[in-house]
Each structure stands twice: as C-alpha cells, then as structure tokens.
mmCIF file of C-alpha atoms and ligand atoms in Angstrom:
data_model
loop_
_atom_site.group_PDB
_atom_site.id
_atom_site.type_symbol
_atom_site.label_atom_id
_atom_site.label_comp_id
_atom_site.label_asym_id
_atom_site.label_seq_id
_atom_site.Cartn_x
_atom_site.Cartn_y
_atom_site.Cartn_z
ATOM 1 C CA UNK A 1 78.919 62.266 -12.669
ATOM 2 C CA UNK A 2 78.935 63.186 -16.250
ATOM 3 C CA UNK A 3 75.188 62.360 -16.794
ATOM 4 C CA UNK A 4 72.086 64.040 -17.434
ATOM 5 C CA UNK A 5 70.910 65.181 -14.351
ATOM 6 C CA UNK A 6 66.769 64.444 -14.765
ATOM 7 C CA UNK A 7 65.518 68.070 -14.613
ATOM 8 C CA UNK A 8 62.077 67.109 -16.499
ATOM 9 C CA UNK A 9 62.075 70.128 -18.469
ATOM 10 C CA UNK A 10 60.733 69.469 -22.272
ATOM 11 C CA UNK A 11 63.325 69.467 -25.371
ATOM 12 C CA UNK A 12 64.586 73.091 -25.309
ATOM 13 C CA UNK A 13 66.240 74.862 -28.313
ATOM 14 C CA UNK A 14 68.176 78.087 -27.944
ATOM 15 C CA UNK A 15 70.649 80.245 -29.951
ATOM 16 C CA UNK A 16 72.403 83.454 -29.569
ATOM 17 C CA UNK A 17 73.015 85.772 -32.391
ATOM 18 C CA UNK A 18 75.907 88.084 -32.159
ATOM 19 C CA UNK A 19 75.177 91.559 -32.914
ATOM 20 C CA UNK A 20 78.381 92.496 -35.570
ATOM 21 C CA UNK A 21 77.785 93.350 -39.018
ATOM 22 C CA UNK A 22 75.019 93.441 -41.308
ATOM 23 C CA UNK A 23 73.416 89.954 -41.792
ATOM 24 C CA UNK A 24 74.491 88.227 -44.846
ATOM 25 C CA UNK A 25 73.353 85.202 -46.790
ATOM 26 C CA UNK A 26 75.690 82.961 -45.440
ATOM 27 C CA UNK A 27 74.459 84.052 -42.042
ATOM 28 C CA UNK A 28 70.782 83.149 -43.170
ATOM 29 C CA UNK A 29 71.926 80.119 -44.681
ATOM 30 C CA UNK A 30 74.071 78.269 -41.939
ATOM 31 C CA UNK A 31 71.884 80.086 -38.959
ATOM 32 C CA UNK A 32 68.833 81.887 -39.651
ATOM 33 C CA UNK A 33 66.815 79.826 -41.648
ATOM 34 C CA UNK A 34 67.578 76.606 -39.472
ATOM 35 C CA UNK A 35 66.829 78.213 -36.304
ATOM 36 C CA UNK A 36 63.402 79.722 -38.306
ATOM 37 C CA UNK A 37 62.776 76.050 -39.413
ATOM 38 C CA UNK A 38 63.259 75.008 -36.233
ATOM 39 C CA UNK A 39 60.994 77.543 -34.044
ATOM 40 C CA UNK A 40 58.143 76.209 -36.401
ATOM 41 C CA UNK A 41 58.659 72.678 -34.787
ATOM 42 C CA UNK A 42 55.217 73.011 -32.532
ATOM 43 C CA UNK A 43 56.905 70.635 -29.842
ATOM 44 C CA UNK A 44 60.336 72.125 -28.973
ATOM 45 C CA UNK A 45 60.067 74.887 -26.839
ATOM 46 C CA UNK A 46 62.527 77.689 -28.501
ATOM 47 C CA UNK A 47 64.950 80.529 -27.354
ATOM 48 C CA UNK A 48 66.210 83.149 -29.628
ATOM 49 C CA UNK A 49 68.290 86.253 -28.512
ATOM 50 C CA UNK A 50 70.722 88.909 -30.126
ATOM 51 C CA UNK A 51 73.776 88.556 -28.130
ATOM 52 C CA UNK A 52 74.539 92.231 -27.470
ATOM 53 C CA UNK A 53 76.698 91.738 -24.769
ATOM 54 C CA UNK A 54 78.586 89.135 -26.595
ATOM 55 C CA UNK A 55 79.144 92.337 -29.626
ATOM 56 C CA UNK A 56 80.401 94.301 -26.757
ATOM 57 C CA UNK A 57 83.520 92.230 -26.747
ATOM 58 C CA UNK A 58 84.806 93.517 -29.649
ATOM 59 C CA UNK A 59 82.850 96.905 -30.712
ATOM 60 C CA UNK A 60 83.244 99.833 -28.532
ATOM 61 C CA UNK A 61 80.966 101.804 -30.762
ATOM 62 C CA UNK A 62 77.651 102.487 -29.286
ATOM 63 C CA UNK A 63 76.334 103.559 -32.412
ATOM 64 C CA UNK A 64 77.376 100.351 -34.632
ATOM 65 C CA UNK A 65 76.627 98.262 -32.011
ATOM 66 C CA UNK A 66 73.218 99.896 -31.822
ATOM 67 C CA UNK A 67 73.034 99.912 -35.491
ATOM 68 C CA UNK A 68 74.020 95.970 -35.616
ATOM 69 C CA UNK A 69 71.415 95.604 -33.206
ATOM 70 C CA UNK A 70 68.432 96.598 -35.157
ATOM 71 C CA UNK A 71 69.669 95.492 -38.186
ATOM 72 C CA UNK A 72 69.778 91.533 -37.165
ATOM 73 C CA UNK A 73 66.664 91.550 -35.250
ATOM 74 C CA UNK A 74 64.737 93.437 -38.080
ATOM 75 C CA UNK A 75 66.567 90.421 -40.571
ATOM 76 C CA UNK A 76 65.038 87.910 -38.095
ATOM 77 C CA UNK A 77 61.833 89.299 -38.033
ATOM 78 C CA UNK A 78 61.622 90.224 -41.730
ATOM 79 C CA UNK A 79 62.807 86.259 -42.786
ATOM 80 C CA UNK A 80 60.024 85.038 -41.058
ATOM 81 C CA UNK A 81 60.656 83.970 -37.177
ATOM 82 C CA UNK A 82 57.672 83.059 -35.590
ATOM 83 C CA UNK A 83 57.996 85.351 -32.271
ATOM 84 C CA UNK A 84 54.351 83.688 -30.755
ATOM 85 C CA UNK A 85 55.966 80.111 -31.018
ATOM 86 C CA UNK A 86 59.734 81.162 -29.899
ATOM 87 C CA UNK A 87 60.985 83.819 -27.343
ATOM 88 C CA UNK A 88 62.955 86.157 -29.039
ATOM 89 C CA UNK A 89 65.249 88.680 -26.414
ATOM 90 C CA UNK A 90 68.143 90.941 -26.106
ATOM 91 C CA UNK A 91 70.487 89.249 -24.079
ATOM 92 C CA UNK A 92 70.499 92.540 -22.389
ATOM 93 C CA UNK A 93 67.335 92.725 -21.073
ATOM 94 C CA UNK A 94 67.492 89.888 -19.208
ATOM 95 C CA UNK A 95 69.773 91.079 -15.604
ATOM 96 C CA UNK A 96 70.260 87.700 -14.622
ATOM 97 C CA UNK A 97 72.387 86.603 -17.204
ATOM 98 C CA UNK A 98 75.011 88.633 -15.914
ATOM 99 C CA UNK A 99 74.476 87.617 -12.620
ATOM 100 C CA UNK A 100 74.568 83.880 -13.700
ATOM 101 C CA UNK A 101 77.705 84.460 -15.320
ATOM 102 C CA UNK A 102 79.556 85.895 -12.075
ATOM 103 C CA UNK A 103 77.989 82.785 -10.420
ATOM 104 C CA UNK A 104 79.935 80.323 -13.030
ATOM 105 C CA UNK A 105 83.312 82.310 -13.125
ATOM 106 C CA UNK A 106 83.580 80.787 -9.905
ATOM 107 C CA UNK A 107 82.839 77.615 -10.974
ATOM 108 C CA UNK A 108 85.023 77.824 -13.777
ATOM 109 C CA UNK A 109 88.602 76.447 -13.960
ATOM 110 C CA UNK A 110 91.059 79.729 -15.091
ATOM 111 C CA UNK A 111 93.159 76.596 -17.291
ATOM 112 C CA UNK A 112 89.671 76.066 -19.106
ATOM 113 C CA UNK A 113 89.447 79.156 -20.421
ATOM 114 C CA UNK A 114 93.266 79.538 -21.406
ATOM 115 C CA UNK A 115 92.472 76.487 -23.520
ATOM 116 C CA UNK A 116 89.623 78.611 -25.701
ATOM 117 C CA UNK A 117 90.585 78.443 -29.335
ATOM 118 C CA UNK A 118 89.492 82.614 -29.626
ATOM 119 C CA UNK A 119 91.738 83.281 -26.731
ATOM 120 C CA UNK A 120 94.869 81.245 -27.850
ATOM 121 C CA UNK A 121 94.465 82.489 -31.280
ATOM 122 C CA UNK A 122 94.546 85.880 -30.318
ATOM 123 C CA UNK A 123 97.880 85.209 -28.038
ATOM 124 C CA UNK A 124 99.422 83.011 -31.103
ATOM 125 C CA UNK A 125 98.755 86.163 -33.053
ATOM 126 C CA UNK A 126 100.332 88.217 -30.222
ATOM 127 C CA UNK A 127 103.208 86.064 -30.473
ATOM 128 C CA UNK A 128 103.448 85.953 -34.717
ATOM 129 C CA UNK A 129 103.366 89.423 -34.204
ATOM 130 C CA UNK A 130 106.795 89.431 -31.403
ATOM 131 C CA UNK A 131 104.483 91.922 -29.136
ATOM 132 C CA UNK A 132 106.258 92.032 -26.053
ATOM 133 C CA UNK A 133 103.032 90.994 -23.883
ATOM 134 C CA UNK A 134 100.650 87.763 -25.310
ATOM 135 C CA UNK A 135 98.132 89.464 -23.974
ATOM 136 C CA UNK A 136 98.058 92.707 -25.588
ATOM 137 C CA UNK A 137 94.674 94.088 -26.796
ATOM 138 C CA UNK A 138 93.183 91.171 -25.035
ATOM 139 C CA UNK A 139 89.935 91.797 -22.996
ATOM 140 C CA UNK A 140 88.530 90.235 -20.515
ATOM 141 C CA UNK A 141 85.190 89.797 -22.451
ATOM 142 C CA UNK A 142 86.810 87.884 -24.428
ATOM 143 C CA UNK A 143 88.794 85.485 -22.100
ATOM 144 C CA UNK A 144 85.595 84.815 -19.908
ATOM 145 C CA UNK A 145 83.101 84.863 -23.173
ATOM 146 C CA UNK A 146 82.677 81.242 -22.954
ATOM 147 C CA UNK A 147 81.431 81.548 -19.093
ATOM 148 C CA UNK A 148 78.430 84.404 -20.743
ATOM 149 C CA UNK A 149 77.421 81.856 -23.302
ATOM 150 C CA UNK A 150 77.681 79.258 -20.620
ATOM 151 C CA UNK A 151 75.064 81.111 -18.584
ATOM 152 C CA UNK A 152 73.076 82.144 -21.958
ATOM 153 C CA UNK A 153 72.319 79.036 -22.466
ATOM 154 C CA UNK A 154 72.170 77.265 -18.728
ATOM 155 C CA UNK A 155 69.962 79.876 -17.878
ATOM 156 C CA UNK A 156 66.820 78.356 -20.027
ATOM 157 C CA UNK A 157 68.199 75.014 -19.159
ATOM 158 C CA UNK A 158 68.379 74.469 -23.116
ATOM 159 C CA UNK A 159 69.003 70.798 -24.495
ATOM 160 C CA UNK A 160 69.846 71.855 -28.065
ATOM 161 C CA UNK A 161 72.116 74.476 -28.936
ATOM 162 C CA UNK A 162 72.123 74.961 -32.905
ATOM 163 C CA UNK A 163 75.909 76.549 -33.866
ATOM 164 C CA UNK A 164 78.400 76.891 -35.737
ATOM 165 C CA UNK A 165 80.950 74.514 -35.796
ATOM 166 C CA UNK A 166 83.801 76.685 -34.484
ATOM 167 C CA UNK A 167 81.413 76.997 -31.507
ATOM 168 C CA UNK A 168 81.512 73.121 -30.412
ATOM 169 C CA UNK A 169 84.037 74.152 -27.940
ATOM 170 C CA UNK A 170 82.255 76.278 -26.352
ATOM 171 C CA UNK A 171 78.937 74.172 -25.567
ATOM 172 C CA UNK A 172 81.622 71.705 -24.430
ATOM 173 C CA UNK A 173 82.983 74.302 -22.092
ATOM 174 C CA UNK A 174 79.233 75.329 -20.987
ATOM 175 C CA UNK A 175 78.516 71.192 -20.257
ATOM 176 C CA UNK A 176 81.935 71.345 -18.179
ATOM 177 C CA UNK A 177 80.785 74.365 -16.019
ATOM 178 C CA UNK A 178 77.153 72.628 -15.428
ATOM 179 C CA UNK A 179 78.959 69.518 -14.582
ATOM 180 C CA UNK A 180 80.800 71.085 -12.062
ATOM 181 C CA UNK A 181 78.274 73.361 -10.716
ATOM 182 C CA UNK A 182 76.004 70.415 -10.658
ATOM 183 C CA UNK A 183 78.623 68.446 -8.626
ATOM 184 C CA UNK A 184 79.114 71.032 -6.067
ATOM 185 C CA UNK A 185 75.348 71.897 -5.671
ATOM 186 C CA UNK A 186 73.215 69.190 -6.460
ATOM 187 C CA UNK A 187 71.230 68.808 -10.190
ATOM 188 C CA UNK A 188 70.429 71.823 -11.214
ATOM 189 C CA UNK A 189 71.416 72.336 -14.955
ATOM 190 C CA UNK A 190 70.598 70.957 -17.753
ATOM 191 C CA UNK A 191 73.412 70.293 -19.709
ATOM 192 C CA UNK A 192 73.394 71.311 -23.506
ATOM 193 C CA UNK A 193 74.034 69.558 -26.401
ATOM 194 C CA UNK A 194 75.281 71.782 -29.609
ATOM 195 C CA UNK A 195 73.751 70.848 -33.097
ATOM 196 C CA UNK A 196 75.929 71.849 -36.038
ATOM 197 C CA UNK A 197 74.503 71.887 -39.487
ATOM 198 C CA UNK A 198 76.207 69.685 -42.067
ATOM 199 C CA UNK A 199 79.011 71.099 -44.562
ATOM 200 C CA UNK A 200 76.568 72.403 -47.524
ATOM 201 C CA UNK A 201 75.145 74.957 -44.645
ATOM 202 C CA UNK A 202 78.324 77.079 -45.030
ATOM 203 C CA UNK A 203 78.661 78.849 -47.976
ATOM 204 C CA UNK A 204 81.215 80.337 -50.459
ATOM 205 C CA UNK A 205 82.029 83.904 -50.594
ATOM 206 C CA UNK A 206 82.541 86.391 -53.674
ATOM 207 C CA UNK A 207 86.295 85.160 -53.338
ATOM 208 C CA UNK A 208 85.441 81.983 -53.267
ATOM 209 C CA UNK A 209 86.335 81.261 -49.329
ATOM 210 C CA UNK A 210 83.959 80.784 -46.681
ATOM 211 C CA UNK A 211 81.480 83.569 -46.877
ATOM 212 C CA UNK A 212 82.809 85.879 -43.541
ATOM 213 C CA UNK A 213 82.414 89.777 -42.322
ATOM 214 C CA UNK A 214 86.265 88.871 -41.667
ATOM 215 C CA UNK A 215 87.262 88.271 -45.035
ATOM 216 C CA UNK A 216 84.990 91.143 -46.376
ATOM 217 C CA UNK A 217 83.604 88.726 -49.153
ATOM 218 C CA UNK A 218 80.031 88.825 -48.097
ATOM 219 C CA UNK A 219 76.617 89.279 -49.963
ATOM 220 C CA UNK A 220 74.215 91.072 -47.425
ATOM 221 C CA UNK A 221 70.529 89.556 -47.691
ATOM 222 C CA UNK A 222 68.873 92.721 -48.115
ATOM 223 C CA UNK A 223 70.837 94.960 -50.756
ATOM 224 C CA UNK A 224 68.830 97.120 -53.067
ATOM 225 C CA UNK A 225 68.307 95.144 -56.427
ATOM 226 C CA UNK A 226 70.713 97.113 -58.362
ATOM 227 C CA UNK A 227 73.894 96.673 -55.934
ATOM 228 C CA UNK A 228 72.851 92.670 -55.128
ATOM 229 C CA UNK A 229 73.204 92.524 -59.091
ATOM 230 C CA UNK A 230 76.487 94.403 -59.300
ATOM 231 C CA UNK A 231 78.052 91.990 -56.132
ATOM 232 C CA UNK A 232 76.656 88.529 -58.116
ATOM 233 C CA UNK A 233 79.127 89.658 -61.139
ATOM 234 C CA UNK A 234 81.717 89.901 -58.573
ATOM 235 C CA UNK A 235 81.705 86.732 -58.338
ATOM 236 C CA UNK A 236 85.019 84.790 -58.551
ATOM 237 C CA UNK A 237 84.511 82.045 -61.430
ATOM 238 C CA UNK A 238 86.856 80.069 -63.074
ATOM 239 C CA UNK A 239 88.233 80.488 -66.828
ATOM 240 C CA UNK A 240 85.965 78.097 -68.393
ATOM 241 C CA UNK A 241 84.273 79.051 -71.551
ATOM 242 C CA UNK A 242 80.451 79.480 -72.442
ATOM 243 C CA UNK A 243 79.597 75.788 -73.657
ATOM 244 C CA UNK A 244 82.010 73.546 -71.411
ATOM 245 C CA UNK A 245 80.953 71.379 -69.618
ATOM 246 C CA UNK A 246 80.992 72.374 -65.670
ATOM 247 C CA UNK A 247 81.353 71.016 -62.362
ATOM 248 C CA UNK A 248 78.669 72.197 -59.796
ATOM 249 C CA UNK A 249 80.846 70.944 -56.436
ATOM 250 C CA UNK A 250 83.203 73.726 -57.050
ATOM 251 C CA UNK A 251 81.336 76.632 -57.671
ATOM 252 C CA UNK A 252 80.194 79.136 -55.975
ATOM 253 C CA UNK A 253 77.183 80.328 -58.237
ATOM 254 C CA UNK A 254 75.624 77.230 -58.136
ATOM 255 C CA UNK A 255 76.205 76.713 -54.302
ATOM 256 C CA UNK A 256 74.063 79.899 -53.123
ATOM 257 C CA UNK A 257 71.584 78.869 -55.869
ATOM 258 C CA UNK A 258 71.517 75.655 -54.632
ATOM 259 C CA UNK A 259 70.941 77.134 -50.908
ATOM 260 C CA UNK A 260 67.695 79.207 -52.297
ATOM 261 C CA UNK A 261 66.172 76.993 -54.958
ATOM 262 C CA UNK A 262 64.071 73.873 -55.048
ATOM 263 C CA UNK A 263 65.787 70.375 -55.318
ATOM 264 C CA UNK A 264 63.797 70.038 -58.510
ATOM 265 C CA UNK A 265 65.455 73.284 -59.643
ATOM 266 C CA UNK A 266 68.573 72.463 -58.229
ATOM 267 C CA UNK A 267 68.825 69.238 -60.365
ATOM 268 C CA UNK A 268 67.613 71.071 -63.592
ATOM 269 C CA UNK A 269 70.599 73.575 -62.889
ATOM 270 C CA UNK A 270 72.841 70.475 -62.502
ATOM 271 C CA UNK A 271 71.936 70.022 -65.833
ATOM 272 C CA UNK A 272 72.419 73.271 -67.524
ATOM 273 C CA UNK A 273 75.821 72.781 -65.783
ATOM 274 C CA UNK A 274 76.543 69.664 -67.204
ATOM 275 C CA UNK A 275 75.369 70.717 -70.661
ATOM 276 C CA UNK A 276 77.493 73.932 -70.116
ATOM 277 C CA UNK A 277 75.935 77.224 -69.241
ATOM 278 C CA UNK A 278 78.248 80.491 -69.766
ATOM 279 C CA UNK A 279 78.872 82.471 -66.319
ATOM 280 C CA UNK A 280 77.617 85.124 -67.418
ATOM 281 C CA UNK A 281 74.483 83.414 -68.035
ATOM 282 C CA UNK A 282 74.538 81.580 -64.455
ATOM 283 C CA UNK A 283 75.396 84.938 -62.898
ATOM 284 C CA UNK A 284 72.256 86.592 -64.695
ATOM 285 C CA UNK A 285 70.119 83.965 -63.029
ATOM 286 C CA UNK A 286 71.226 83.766 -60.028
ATOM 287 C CA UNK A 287 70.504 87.757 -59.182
ATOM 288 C CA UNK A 288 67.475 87.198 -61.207
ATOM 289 C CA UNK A 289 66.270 84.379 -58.665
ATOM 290 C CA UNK A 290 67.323 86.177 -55.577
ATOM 291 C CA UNK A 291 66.382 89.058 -56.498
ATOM 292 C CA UNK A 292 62.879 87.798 -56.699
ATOM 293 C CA UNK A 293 62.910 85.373 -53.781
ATOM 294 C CA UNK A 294 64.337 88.277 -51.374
ATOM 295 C CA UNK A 295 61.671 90.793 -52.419
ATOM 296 C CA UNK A 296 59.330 90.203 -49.993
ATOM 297 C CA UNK A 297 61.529 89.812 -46.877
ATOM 298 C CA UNK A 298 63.369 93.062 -48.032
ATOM 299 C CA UNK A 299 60.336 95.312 -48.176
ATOM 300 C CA UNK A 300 59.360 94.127 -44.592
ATOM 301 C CA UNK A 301 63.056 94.431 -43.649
ATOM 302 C CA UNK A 302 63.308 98.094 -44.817
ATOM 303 C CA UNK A 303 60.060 98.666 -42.907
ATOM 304 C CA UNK A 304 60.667 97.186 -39.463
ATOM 305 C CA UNK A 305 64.256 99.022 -39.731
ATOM 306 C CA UNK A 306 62.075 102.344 -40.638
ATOM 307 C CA UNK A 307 59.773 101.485 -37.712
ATOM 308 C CA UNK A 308 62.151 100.226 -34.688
ATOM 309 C CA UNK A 309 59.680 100.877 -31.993
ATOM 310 C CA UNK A 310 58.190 97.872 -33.826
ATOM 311 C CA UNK A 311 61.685 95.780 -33.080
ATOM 312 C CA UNK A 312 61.555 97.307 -29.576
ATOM 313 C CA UNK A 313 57.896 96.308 -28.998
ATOM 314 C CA UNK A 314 58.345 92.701 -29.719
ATOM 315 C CA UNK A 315 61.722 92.766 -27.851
ATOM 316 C CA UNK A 316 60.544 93.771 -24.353
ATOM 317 C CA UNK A 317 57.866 91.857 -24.977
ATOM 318 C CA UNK A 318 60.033 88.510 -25.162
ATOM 319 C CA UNK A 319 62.207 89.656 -22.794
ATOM 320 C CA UNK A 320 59.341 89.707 -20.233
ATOM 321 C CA UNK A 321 58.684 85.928 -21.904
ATOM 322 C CA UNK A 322 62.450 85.191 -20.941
ATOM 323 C CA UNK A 323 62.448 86.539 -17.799
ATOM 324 C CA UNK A 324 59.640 84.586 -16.579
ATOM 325 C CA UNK A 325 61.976 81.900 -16.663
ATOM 326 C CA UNK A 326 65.302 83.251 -15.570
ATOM 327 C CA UNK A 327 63.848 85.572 -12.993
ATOM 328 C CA UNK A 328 62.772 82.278 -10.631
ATOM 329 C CA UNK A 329 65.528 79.626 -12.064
ATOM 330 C CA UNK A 330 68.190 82.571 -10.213
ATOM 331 C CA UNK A 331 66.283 82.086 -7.643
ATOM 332 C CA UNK A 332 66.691 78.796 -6.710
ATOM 333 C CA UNK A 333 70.241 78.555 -8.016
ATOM 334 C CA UNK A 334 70.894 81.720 -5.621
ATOM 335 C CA UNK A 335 69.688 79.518 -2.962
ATOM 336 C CA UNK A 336 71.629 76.560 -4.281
ATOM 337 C CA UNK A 337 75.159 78.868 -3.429
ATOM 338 C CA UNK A 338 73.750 79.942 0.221
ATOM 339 C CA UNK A 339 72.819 83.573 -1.274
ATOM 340 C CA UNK A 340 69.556 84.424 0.428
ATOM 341 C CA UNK A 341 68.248 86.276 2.919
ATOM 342 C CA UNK A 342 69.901 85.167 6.554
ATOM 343 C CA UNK A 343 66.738 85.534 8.569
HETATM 344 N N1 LIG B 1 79.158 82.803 -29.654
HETATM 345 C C1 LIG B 1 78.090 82.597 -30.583
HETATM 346 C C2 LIG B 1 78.583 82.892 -31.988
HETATM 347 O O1 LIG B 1 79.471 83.693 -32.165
HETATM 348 C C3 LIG B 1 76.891 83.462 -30.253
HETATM 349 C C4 LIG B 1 76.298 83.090 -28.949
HETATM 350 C C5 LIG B 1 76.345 83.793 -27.781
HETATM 351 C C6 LIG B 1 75.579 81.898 -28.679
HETATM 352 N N2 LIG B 1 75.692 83.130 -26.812
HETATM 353 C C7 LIG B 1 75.207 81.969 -27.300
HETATM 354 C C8 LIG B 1 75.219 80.806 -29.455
HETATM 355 C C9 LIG B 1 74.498 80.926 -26.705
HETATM 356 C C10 LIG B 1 74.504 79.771 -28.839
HETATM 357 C C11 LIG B 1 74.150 79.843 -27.497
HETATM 358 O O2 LIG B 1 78.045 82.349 -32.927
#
C-alpha cells in the first residue's frame, strides 16, 4: 500500500483557481504565470479550471460570484494561457465532479477532515470568540472542501498539482482518499503530488505583509494607469532618506520589480539600491515599468471582459475537452463501487 499504483497515464498537471476577488499581482505571481509557464511545456498534459464551486463556499452572492468568475478567466486568458495546449474548464461544467465527490465522502475518514487547518481555524476562532457552538457559521462546503478538491484533481488522474503552500494539506488529504479508495477497489487513482513554488513566488503587499484579498493590501493586475500609479505610492517604505544606501531583501518595491523585470535589470536595480535611490524615485519606476509591461494584457483583459461570450465560448469548449475524460473515468470507477446497471 502507499505506492503508486501503475495507471500508465502521461505526467499530468492540474490546478484549480478559486473564483473570489479580482486577480491581483501576487495571484499572477505565485499562480498564474507558473501554471502559464507550465501549460507551454509541450510534454505535460495540463488541466486548468476556475473553481466555482469551491467560491460557493464562502460567497452567497450570485452576482459576485458571477462577476469573480469572468473576471479570473478573462485574467487567464488575457496573461497569455495557451487554451489549445491546456484544458481550461469551469469546475461546474463538468457533473461528475460532484458525483466523484459523493463517491469519496464515503471513502473519507470524518477525523480527517476535523484535522483540516481551514476547518480548525475557523472553530479556534469560534472558540477566541466564546461563541457558544464551535461550529457556528460553519458550512458544510467548507468541512468536506478537501473531499471536492480531492475529486478535482483524482478525476484527471493528475500527477502534479502546482499550489500554494497552505494547500499541501490538502493534496495530502486527496493522496489519503486515493489510497484508500485504491485499497478498497483495486488501482484506480493516480495519486497527486503538490508542487509549491519557492519563497520569492509570494509577494509583499502595500502594507508590507503577504499580498492577500484578506488583508485588503492588494494591487489588482489590471487597474487603469492612473489608479495602479496612485496604489504604487501607497506603498509602505521605510524612513530612509534619498541617497542611503538600501537593502533590496526587505523591500517591497524592489520585490514586485524584481517579480516583473529581467535578471539583468534586476541586478542593475540592485545597484541603484546599493548606490541609494530615493523612494520616490523607485516608486516612479516601478508604475512606470508596470505600467508598460501590463499594457498589453490589460487592453485584451478589458476586451474579453467586454466580450464574455468570448470567455463562455472557450469555456464550454474545454469543458467538452474535460469531460471527455471524466465522463468515461466515472464510468469505470462507478463500476469499481458495484453502481451499474443490474441486468
Ligand atoms: N483550494 C485551492 C486554493 O484555494 C483551489 C483549488 C480547488 C485547487 N480545487 C483544486 C487547487 C484542485 C489545486 C487542485 O488555492
């Protein structure tokens, strides 16, 4: 038990993005532009999809969540996924995800998913709070949400999950189920491996903590130029004057610089650092090179999110991709369980 069941299916990459919020550049930095980078590998077979149901957790607003919706897979589109090399879906569109996921609840251990660092932080938060139940204002979406990414992902039989790192748990938790299932049923999933970028992929926020829709310190990607230019002198800096000598590590400018620019212009700004540029001066270049490197994707954004039957187009069509895969791997794994048609 415990190993890689020999499925023969080719090095599969897949990641879910959750529909919330209006993507930011911390979001492209730490997930979109990977996964883009990625889908461009020609070998790896590749599995994109906005994780609606996932946003349905938490907003009970069909008209943000609709609004989220468009807005993340226009950002996708617009920063340059390659939707003829990688499937790119609504979670969903594709029925037998939910369907999956019933089938793993009941593989899934109930002490498993009290042991989900989203659920117990909500309940320690409960119990900060003295509320007289732990569970108050606690879902069920979001006790079982590690069983729905469980069956996200099993469902392509994906090898390589790029996330987060507050998501290892989770592809730990989807390995578990698969084990189990696998146990019980014979081979049948593949089980996942998570791929977390290293520490420069998460990035600084105008507060100068880690760039989050929760901490309302974001810089969306595709602002008009005037208000990206007004956020970039928001910027927290320290109280170091023009001339002195500064330390790159620290600072927040030079981080999201660092996360657009070339490593030759990254080490020329190391220098201007070193020899002391003002903030102002560092803020002034900053919007001035973002500004200029977001233009493109911006103009295509504001189109595609002017034109969503364009979005829609490309989204049933890779849902119809998707399902061309889920639609016979639920059948066998209905057969698997003894769900079939008795004669
Ligand atoms: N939970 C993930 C996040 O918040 C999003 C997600 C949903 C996901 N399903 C997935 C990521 C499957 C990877 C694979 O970032």
């Amino acid at each position: 038990m415990g190993e890689m069941p020999n499925l023969n299916t080719p090095e599969t990459i897949l990641t879910g993005i959750t529909t919330t919020g209006t993507p930011h550049i911390g979001n492209y930095v730490g997930a979109i532009r990977p996964a883009i980078e990625a889908s461009r590998q020609a070998e790896a077979r590749s599995f994109y999809f906005l994780a609606d149901y996932h946003a349905l957790v938490k907003c009970h607003d069909p008209g943000v969540l609709r609004q989220s919706t468009l807005e993340v897979a226009a950002a996708w589109l617009a920063l340059g996924l390659d939707t003829n090399r990688s499937i790119f879906y609504r979670q969903t569109d594709i029925p037998e995800i939910p369907e999956l996921t019933w089938i793993l609840t009941c593989m899934t251990a109930k002490g498993l998913m009290n042991r989900a660092h989203a659920y117990k932080a909500a309940v320690q938060e409960n119990e900060t709070l003295k509320a007289k139940d732990p569970d108050k204002g606690i879902n069920m979406g979001l006790f079982c949400y590690p069983v729905l990414m469980a069956a996200d992902i099993l469902m392509f039989k994906a090898s390589k999950v790029p996330v987060g790192k507050d998501q290892i748990q989770h592809l730990e938790m989807a390995r578990d189920i698969a084990m189990r299932f696998n146990h019980t049923y014979g081979a049948t999933f593949v089980l996942p491996e998570a791929v977390t970028s290293d520490s420069t992929a998460v990035l600084q926020g105008l507060d100068g903590r880690k760039m989050s829709k929760s901490y309302n310190n974001t810089i969306p990607l595709f602002l008009p130029a005037k208000r990206l230019r007004k956020l970039i002198m928001k910027i927290k800096t320290n109280s170091q004057g023009p001339d002195e000598p500064k330390d790159p590590h620290t600072c927040t400018l030079f981080q999201i610089y660092q996360a657009f620019a070339t490593p030759e212009e990254v080490a020329e700004m190391r220098h201007r650092y070193a020899e002391g540029i003002a903030w102002g001066e560092m803020k002034q270049l900053l919007f001035a090179y973002l500004d200029q490197h977001l233009q493109t994707p911006r103009e295509r954004y504001a189109e595609l999110v002017q034109n969503p039957e364009r979005i829609e187009k490309i989204l049933i069509e890779g849902a119809a991709k998707a399902r061309a895969f889920s639609r016979p791997f639920l059948a066998d794994i209905r057969k698997a369980i003894g769900v079939q048609a008795v004669g």
